Short mmCIF file of C-alpha atoms and ligand atoms in Angstrom, two decimals:
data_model
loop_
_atom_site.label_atom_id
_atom_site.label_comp_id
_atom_site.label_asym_id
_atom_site.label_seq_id
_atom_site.Cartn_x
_atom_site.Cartn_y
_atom_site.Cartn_z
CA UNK A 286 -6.38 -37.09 10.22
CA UNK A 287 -8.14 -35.72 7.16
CA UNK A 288 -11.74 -36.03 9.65
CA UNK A 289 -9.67 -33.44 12.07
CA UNK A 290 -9.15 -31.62 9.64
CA UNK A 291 -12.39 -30.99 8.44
CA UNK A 292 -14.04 -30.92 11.87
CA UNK A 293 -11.35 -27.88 12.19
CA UNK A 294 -12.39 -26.28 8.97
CA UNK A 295 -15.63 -26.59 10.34
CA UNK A 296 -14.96 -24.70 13.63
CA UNK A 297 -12.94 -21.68 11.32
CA UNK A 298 -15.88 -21.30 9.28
CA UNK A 299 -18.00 -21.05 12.25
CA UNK A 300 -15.74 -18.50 13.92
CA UNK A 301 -15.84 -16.50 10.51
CA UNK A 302 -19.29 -16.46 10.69
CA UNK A 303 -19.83 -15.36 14.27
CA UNK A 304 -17.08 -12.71 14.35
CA UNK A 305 -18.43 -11.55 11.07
CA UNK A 306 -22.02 -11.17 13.56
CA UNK A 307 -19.95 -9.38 16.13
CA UNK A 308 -18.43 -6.89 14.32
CA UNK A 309 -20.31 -5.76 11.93
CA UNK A 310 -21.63 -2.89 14.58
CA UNK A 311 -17.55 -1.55 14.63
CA UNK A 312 -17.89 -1.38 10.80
CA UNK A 313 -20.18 1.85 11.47
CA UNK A 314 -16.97 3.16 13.39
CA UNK A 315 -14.43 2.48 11.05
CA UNK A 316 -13.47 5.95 10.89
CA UNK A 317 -13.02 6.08 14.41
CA UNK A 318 -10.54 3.09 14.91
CA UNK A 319 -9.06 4.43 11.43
CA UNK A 320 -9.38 1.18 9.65
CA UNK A 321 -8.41 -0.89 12.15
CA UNK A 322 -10.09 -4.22 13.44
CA UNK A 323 -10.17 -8.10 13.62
CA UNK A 324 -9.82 -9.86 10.29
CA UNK A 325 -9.77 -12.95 8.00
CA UNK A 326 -7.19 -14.21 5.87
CA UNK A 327 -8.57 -16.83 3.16
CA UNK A 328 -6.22 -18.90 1.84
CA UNK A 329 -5.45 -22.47 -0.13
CA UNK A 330 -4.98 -25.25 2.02
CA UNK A 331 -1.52 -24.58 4.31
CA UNK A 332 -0.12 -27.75 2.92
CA UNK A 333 2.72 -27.65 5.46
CA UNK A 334 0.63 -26.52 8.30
CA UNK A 335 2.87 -23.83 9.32
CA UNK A 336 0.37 -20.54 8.90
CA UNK A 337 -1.50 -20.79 12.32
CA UNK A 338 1.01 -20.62 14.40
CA UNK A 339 2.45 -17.50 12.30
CA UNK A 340 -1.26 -15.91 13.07
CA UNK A 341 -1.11 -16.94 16.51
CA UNK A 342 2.49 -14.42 16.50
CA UNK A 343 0.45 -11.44 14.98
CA UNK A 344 -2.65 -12.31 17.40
CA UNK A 345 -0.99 -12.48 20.78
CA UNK A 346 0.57 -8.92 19.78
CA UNK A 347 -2.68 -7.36 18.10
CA UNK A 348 -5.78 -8.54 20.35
CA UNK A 349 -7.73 -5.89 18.68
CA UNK A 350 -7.05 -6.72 15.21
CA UNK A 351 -6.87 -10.41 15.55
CA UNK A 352 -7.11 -12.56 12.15
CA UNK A 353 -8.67 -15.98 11.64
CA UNK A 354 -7.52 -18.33 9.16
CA UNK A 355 -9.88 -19.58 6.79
CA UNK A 356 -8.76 -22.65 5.12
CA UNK A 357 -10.00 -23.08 1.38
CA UNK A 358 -9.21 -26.66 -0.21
CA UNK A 359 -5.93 -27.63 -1.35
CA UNK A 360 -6.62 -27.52 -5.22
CA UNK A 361 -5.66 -24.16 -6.83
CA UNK A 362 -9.31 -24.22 -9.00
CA UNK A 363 -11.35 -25.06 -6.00
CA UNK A 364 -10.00 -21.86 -3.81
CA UNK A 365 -10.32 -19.97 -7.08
CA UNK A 366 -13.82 -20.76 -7.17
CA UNK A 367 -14.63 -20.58 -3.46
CA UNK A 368 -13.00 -17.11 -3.39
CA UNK A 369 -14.52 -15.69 -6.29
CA UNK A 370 -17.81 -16.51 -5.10
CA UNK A 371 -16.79 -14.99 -1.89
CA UNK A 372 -16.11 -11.55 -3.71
CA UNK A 373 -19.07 -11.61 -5.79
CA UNK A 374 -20.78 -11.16 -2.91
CA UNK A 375 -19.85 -7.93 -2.26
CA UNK A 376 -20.63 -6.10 1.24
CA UNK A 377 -21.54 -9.51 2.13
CA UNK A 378 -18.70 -11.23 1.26
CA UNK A 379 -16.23 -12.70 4.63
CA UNK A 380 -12.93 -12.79 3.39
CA UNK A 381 -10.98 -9.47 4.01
CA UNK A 382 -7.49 -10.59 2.78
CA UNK A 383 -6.76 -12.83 0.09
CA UNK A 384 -3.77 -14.85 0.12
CA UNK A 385 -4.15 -15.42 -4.05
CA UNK A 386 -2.54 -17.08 -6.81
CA UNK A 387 0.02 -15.11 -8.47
CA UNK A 388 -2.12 -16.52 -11.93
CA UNK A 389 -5.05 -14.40 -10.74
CA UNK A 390 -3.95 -10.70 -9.63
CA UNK A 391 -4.79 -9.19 -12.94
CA UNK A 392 -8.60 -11.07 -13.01
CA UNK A 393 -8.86 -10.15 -9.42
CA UNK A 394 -7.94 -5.85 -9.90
CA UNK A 395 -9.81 -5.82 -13.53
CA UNK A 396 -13.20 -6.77 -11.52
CA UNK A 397 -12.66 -4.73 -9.07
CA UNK A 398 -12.11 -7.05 -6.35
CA UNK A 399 -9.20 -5.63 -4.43
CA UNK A 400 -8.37 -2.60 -4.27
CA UNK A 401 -4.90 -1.25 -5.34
CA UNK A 402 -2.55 -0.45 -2.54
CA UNK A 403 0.02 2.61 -1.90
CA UNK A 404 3.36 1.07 -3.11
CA UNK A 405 5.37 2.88 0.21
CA UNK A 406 3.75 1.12 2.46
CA UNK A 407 5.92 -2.53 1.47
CA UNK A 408 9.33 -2.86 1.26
CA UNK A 409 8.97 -3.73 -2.99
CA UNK A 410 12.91 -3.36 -3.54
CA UNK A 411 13.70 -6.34 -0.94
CA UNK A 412 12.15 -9.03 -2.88
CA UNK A 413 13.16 -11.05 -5.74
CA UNK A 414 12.44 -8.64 -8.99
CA UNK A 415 10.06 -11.35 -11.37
CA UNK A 416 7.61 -11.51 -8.36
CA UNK A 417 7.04 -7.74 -7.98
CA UNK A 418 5.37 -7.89 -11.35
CA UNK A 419 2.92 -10.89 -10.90
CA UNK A 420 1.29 -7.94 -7.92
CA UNK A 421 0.87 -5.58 -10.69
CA UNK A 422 -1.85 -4.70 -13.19
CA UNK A 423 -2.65 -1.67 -15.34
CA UNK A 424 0.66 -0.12 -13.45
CA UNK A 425 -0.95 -0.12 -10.23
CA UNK A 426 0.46 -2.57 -7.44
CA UNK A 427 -2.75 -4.71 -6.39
CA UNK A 428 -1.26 -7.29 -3.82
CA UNK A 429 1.91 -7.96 -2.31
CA UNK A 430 4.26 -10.82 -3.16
CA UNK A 431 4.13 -13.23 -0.30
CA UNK A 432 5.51 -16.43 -1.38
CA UNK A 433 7.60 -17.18 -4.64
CA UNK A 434 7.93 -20.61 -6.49
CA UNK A 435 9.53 -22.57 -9.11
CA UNK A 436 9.06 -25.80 -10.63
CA UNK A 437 11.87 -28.49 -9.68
CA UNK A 438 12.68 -31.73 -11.03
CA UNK A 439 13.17 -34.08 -8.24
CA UNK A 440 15.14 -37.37 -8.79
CA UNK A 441 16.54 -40.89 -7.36
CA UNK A 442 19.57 -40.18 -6.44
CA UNK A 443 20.49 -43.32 -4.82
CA UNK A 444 19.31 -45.12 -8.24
CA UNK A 445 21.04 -42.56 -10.71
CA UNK A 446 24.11 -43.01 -8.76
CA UNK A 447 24.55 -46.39 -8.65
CA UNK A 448 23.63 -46.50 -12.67
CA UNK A 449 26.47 -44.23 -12.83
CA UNK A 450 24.53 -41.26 -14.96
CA UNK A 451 23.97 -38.03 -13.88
CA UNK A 452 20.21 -36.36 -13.62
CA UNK A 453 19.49 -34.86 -16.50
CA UNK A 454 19.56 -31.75 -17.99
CA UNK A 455 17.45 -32.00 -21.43
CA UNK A 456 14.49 -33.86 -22.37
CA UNK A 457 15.98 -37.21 -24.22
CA UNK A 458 18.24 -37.99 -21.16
CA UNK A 459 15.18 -37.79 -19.16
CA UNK A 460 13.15 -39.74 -21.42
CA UNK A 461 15.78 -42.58 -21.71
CA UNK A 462 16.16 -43.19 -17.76
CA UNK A 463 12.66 -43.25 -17.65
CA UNK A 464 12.04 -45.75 -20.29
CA UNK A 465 15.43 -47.67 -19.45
CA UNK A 466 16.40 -47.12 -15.27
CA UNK A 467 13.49 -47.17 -13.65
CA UNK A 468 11.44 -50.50 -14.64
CA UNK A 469 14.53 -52.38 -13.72
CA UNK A 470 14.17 -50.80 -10.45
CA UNK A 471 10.17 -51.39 -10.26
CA UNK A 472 9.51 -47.90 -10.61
CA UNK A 473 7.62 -45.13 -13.04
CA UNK A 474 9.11 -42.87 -14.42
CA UNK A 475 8.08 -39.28 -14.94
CA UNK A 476 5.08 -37.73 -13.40
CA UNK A 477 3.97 -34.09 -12.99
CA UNK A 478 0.58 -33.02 -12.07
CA UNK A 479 -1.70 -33.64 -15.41
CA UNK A 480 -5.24 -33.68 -13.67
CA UNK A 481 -7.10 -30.89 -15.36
CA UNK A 482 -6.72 -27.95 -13.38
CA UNK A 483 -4.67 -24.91 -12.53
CA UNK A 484 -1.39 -27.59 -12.11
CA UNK A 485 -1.65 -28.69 -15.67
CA UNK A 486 -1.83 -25.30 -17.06
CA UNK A 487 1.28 -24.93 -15.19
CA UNK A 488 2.88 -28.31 -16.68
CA UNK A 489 1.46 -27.46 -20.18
CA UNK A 490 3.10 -24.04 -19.82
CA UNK A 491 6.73 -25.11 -19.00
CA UNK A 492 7.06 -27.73 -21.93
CA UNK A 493 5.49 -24.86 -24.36
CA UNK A 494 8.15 -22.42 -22.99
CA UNK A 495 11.11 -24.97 -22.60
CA UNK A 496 10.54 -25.76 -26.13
CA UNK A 497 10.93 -21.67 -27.08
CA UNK A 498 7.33 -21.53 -27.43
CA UNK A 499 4.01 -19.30 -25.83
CA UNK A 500 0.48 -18.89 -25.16
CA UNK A 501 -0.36 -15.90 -25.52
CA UNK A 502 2.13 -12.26 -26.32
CA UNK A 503 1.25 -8.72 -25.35
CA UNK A 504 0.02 -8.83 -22.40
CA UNK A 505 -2.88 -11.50 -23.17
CA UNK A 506 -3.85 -9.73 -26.27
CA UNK A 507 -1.91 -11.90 -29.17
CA UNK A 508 -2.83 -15.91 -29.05
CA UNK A 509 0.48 -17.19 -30.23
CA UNK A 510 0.42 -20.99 -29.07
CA UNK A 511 0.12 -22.24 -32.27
CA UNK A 512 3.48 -23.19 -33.03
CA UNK A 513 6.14 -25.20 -33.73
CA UNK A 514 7.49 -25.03 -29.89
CA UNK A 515 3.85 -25.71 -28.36
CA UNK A 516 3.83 -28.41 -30.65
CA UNK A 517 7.19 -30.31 -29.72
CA UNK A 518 6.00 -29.61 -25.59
CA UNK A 519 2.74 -31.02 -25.76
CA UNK A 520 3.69 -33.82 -27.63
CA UNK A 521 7.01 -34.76 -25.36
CA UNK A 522 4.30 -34.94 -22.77
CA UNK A 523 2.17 -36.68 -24.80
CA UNK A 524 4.60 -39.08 -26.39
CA UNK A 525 4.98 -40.00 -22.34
CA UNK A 526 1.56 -41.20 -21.72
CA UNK A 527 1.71 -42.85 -24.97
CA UNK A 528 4.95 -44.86 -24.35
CA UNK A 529 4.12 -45.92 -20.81
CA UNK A 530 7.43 -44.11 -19.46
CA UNK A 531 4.73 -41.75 -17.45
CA UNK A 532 2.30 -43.60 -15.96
CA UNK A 533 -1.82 -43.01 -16.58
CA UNK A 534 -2.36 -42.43 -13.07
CA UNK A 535 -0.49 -38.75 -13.58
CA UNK A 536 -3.23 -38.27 -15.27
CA UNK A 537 -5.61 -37.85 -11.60
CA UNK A 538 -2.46 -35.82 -10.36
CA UNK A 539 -2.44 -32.61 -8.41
CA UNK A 540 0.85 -31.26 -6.17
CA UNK A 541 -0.34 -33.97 -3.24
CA UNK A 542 -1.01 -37.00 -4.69
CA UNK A 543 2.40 -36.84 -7.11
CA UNK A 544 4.75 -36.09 -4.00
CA UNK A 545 3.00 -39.04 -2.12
CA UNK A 546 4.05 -41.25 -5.31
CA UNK A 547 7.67 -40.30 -5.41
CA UNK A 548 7.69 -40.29 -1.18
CA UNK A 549 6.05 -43.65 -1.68
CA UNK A 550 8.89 -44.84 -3.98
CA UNK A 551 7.16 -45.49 -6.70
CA UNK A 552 8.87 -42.92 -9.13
CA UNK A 553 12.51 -42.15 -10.64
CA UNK A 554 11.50 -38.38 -11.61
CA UNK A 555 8.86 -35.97 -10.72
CA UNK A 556 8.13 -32.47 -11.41
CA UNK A 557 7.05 -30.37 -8.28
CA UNK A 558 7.44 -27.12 -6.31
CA UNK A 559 10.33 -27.29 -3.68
CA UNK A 560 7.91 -28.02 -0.88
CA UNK A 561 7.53 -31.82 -2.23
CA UNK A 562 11.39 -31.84 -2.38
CA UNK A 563 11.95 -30.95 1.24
CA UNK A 564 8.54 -33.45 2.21
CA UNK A 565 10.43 -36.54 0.67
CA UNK A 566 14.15 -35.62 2.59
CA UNK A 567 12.42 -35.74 5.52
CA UNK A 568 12.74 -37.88 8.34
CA UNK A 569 9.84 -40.65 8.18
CA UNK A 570 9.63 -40.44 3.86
CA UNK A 571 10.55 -43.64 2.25
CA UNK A 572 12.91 -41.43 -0.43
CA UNK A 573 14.49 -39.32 2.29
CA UNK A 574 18.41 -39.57 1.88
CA UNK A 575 17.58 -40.72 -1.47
CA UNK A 576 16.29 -37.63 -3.33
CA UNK A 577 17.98 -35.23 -5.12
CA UNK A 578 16.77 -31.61 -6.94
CA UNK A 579 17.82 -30.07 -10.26
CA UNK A 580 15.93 -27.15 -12.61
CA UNK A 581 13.02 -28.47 -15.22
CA UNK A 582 15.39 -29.90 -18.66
CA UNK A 583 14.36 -28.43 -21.40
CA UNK A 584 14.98 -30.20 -25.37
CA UNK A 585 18.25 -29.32 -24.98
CA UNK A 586 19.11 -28.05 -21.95
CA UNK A 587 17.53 -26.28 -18.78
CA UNK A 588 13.67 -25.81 -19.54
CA UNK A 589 12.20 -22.80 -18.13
CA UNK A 590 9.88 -23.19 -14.95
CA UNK A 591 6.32 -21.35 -14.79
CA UNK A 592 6.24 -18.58 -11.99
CA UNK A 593 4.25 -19.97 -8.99
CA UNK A 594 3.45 -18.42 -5.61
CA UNK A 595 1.10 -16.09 -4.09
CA UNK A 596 0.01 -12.64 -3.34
CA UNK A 597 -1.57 -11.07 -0.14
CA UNK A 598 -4.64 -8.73 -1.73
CA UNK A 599 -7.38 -6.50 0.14
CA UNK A 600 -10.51 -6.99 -0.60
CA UNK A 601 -12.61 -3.87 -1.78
CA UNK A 602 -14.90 -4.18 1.16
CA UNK A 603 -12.53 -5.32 3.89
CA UNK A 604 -13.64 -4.22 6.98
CA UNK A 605 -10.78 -2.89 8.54
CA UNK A 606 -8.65 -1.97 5.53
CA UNK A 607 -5.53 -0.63 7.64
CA UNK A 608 -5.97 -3.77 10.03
CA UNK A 609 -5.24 -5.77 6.39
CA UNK A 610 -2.24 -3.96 5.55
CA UNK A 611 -0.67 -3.71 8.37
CA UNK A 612 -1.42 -7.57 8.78
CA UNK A 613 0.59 -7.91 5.21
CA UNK A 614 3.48 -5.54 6.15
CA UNK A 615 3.93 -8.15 8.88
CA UNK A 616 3.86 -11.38 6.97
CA UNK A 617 6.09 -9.91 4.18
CA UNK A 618 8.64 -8.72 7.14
CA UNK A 619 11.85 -10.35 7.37
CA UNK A 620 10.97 -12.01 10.30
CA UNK A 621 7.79 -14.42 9.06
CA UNK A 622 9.27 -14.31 5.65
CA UNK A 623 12.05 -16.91 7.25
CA UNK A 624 9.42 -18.67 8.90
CA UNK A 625 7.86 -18.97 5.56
CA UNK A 626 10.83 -20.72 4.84
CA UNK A 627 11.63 -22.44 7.80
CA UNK A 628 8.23 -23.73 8.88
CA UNK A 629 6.22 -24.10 5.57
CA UNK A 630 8.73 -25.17 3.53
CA UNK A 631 8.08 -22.38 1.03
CA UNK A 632 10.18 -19.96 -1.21
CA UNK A 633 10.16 -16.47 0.51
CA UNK A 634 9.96 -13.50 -1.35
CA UNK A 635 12.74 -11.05 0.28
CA UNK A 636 16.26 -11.73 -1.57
CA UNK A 637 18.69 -11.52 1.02
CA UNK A 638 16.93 -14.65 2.54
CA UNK A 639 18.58 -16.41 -0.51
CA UNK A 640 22.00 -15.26 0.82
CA UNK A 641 21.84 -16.20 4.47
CA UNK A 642 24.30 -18.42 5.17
CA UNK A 643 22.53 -20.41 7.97
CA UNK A 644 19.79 -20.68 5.59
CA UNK A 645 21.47 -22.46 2.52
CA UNK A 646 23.31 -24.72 4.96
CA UNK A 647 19.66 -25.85 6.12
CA UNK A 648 18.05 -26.20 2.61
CA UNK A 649 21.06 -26.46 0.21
CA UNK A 650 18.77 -26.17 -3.21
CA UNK A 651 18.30 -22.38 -2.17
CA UNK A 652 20.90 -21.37 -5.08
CA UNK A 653 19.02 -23.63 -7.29
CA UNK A 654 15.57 -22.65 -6.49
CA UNK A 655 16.37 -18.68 -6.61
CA UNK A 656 18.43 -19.23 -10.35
CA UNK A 657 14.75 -20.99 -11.16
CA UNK A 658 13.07 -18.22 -9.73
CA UNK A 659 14.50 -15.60 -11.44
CA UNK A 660 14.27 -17.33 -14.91
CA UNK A 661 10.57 -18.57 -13.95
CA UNK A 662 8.58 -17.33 -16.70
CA UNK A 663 4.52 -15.64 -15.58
CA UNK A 664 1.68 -17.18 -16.75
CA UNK A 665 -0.13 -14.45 -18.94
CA UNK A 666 -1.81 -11.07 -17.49
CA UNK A 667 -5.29 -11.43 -17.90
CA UNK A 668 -8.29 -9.87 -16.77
CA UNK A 669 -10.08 -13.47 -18.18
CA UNK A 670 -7.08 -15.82 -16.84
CA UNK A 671 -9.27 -18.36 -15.74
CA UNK A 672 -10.86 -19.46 -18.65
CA UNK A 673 -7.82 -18.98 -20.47
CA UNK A 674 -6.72 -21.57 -18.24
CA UNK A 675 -9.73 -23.41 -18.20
CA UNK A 676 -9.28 -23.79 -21.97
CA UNK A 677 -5.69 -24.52 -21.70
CA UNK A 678 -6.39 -27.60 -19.39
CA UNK A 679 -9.32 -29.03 -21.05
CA UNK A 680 -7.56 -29.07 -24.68
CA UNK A 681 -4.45 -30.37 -23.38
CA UNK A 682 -6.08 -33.46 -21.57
CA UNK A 683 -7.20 -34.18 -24.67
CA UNK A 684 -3.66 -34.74 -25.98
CA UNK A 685 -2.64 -36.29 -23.00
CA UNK A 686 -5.05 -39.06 -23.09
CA UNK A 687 -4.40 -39.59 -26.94
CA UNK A 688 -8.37 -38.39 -28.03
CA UNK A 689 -6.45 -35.70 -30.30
CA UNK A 690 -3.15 -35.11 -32.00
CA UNK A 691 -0.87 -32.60 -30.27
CA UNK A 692 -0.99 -30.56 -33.66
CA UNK A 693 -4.88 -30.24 -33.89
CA UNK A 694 -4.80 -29.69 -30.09
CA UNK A 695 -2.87 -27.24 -30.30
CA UNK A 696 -4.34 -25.29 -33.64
CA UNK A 697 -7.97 -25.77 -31.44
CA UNK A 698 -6.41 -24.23 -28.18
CA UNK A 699 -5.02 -21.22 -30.55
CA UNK A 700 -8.84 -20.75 -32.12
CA UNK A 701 -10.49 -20.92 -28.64
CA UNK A 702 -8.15 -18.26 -27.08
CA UNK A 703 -9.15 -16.45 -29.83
CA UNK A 704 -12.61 -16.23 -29.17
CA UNK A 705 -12.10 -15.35 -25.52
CA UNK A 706 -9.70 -12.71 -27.18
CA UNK A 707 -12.41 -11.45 -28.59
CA UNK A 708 -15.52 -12.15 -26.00
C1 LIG B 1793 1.30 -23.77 -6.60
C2 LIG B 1793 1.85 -22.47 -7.17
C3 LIG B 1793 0.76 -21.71 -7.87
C4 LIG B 1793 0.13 -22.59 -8.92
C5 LIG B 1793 -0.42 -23.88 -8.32
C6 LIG B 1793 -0.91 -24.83 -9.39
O1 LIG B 1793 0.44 -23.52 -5.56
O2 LIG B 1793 2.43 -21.68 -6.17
O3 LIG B 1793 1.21 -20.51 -8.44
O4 LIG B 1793 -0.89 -21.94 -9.63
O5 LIG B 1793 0.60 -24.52 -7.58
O6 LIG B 1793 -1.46 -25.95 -8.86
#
């Protein structure tokens, strides 16, 4: 499975390279076709391997502006890295639109990677407000909000019911059916994704914010993560690792390799983006029938979920700029946006999907997941967010795997955002 899968990355890569042979004669006659002409869409790895077949829709209709997929790995630091690369690059670079992050839109516009894009052209006031502004920088929009998400904790619910106690809503109740239901049913009991990468920002983020704390205020400027609240969030997670109630090998987790554990069985709680939640219901999962979805607890109540999803962008030196607009006006339509849904298993963007009927019959946590949505909190604007993440992760390993104090990680985290601050 995974060999077909590279032998197929393989054979996109080579069809980037030899259409990026063919056309570069039609990039002397861009004017000519007025923009228009075959393109490539870069993206993370299509964990739900719905996107080709939503290409193959726009191909069959648009022979002369067809798209290729280019698959970039499945870990949100590795397609950062492959991408940027990509850009650097320049005239040269392959990639003509960007299917980013919503983390990176600010580092992507303040280097001049994408270019902004005329605001009439998208249909801005159909989508969910909070996502709007993770495609905006310096008060220009840069990308368009393609897919939306927000952090779930997934559950037992077979186990939790027959222990009579309900999932939890805060912190302590989570901690104590950890540490009390699951070993008596064999099991682990909390994971998220605590490898160090973009995930653990993202984990490290929503305990500093369900605790009332932040990273950094004013739009990046202000480091503010040394507090009392970043404090109490590190250290819950901490105080997990510590006590055994998460287990070490969260500690090599990204998205994948935690839903596999609780599909597997082998854990009462997990935190994940809805995709893993409709993965384990499944037909075929071990946990399907058996799993159950609530928003992130917080210390003493709901927590607050980090904004996830991504953003279609141009890049600067796409080769057929209206080609790549017009490609995002149709995967932001109403149409793929349910397919988004549907067949990838991810949040859409558009708000009325939230409301259809049909649709919440099919995928009942739809209420749940747009509430979490809407109080999803960014990650911070800024033109430097990667090492601000980088820094992030690598200081809050450290008090995961016990080699510092949650307090002195967090007073060194607040001192090295500083100096990037100030870089
Ligand atoms: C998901 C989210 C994305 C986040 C990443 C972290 O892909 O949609 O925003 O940065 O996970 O691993």
């Amino acid at each position: 499975m995974r060999w077909r899968h590279a032998a197929g990355r393989f054979l996109l890569v080579l069809a980037v390279v030899l259409t990026g042979c063919v056309t570069s004669g039609a990039q002397a006659d861009e004017g000519a076709s007025g923009g228009r002409g075959p393109l490539t869409l870069a993206t993370a790895g299509d964990l739900t391997g719905y996107l080709g077949a939503v290409l193959e829709g726009w191909n069959r209709t648009h022979p002369d502006e067809r798209v290729t997929l280019v698959e970039l790995p499945d870990s949100a630091d590795e397609t950062h890295a492959q991408m940027t690369t990509d850009l650097r690059a320049g005239e040269r670079s392959r990639f003509d639109v960007l299917n980013i992050d919503v983390a990176w839109t600010s580092q992507f516009a303040a280097a001049g990677w994408i270019r902004p894009l005329p605001r009439e052209r998208f249909p801005l006031d159909s989508f969910l407000p909070p996502v709007v502004d993770t495609a905006t920088y310096d008060g220009h929009l840069y990308a368009v909000p393609y897919v939306t998400n927000a952090g779930l904790l997934l559950y037992r619910k077979d186990i939790l019911e027959k222990e009579g106690v309900a999932p939890p809503r805060t912190w302590s109740e989570l901690e104590q059916a950890a540490k009390t239901i699951a070993p008596k049913y064999g099991l682990d009991g909390y994971a998220g994704q605590f490898l160090p990468y973009e995930g653990l920002t993202v984990n490290a983020a929503e305990a500093v914010y369900s605790a009332g704390g932040t990273i950094l205020g004013d739009e990046g400027e202000r480091v503010t993560v040394n507090s009392a609240a970043a404090r109490e969030g590190i250290g819950y997670l901490a105080r997990g690792l510590r006590e055994g109630w998460i287990p070490e090998e969260a500690l090599n987790y990204k998205e994948e390799e935690s839903r596999q554990a609780f599909q597997d069985g082998r854990l009462l709680f997990l935190r994940n983006w809805p995709y893993a939640y409709v993965s384990a219901s499944a037909p075929g999962s071990e946990v399907a029938g058996k799993t159950g979805a609530v928003p992130l607890p917080g210390p003493e109540g709901p927590g607050t979920s980090v904004l996830g999803g991504s953003n279609l962008a141009v890049n600067t030196h796409a080769r057929h700029p209206e080609s790549a607009m017009r490609l995002i006006g149709y995967l932001t339509g109403e149409r793929v946006q349910r397919e988004v849904l549907t067949r990838g298993a991810l949040p859409p963007v558009r708000a009325a999907l939230y409301d259809d009927p049909t649709l919440v019959r099919e995928f009942p946590y739809l209420p749940t997941l747009r509430a979490s949505v809407l109080a999803a909190a960014p990650r911070p604007k800024s033109p430097r967010y990667d090492q601000v993440s980088l820094a992030v992760q690598a200081v809050v390993h450290d008090a995961l795997t016990g080699h510092e104090t949650p307090e002195s990680a967090v007073r060194r985290l607040a001192r090295e955002l500083a100096a990037l601050s100030h870089r």
